[in-house]
XYZ file of C-alpha atoms in Angstrom:
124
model
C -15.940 -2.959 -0.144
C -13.447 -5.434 0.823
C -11.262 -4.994 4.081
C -9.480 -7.985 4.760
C -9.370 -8.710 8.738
C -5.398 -9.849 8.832
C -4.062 -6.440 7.198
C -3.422 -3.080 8.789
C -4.757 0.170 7.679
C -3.570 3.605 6.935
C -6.113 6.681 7.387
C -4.427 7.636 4.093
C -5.859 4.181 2.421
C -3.006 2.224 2.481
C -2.776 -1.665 3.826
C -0.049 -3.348 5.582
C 0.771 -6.660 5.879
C 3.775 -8.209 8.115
C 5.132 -10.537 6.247
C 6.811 -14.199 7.897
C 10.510 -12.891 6.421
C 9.767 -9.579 8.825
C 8.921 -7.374 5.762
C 6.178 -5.327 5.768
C 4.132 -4.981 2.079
C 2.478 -2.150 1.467
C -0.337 -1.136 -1.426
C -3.467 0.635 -1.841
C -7.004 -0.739 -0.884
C -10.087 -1.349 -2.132
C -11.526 1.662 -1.462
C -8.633 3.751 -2.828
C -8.578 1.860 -6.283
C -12.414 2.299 -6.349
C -11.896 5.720 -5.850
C -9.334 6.379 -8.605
C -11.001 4.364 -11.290
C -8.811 2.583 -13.623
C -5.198 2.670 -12.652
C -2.829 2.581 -15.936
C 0.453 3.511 -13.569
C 2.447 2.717 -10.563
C 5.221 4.617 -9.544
C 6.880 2.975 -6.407
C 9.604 4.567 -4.041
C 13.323 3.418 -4.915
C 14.656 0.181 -3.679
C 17.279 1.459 -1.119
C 15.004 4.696 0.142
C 14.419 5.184 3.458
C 10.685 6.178 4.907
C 8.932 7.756 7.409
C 5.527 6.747 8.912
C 3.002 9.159 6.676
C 5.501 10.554 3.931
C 4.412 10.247 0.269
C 6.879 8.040 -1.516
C 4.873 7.079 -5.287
C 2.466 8.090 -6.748
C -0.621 6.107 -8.395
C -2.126 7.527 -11.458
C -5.483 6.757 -13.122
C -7.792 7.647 -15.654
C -8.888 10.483 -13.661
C -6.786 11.124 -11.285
C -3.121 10.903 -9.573
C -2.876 10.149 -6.309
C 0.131 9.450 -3.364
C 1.179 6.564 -1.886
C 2.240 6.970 1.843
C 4.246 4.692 3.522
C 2.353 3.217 6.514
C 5.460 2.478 8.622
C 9.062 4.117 8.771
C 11.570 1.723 7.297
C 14.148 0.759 4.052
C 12.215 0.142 0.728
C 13.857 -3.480 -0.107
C 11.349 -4.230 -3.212
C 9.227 -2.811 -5.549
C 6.436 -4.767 -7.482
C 8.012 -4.367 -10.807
C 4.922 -6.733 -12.185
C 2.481 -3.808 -11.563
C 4.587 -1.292 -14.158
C 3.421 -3.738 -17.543
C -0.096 -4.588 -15.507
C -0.794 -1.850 -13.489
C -4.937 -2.683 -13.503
C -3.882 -5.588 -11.009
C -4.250 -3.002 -8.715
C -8.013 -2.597 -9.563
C -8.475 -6.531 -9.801
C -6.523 -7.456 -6.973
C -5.998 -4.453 -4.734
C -4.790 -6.707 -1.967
C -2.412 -9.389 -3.347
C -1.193 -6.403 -5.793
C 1.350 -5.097 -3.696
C 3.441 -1.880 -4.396
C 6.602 -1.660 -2.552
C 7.784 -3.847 0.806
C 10.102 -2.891 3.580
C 11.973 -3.463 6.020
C 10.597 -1.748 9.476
C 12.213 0.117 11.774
C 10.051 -0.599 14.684
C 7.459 -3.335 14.915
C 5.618 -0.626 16.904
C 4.485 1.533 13.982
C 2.777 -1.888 12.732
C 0.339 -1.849 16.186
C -0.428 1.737 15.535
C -1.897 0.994 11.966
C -6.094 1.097 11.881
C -7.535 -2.748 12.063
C -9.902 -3.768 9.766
C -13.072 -2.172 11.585
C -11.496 0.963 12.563
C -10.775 1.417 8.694
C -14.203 0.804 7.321
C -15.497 3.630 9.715
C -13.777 5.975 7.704
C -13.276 4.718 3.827
């Protein structure tokens, strides 16, 4: 399993990653898209929404299974990946350049919070 060392890490199997602009992109990792199988759908949270730290805002659906996407950090949803909704199986192939949705933070703080790359291996 891959677990990249510059991302952050949700307990609910999301990544972070702060981006130069001050965004924050968010997606699933490779242990989540193993988990689900084939993913043939992406449904991201609404440009405009705002998010708390842990609430389900989309929803990933696979072969076998549906699952929620939780956003890592509280903040504005500013994009969506609107590639992933004609090649959704990026997310298998690419689980960490295949981001879902980005945001803007509210607090850089939420970002330290977020597992580090060993913490998260312990428990995928």
């Amino acid at each position: 399993m891959s677990t990249p060392e510059h991302l952050k890490y949700s307990a609910t199997h999301q990544w972070a990653h702060s981006e130069s602009d001050g965004l924050v992109s968010v997606g699933i990792t490779d242990h989540a898209q193993a988990q689900l199988g084939d993913v043939v759908f992406v449904d991201p949270p609404a440009i405009g929404r705002k998010l708390k730290q842990g609430e389900a805002c989309g929803v990933v659906e696979s072969v076998k299974a549906a699952s929620d996407i939780y956003s890592p950090v509280s903040g504005e949803v500013v994009a969506i990946n609107e590639a992933l909704s004609d090649t959704p199986e990026k997310v298998n192939e690419e689980p960490y350049a295949a981001w879902m949705f980005r945001l803007k933070p509210d607090t850089a703080a939420e970002m330290q919070g977020l597992l580090d790359a060993a913490a998260y291996q312990k428990i995928a």
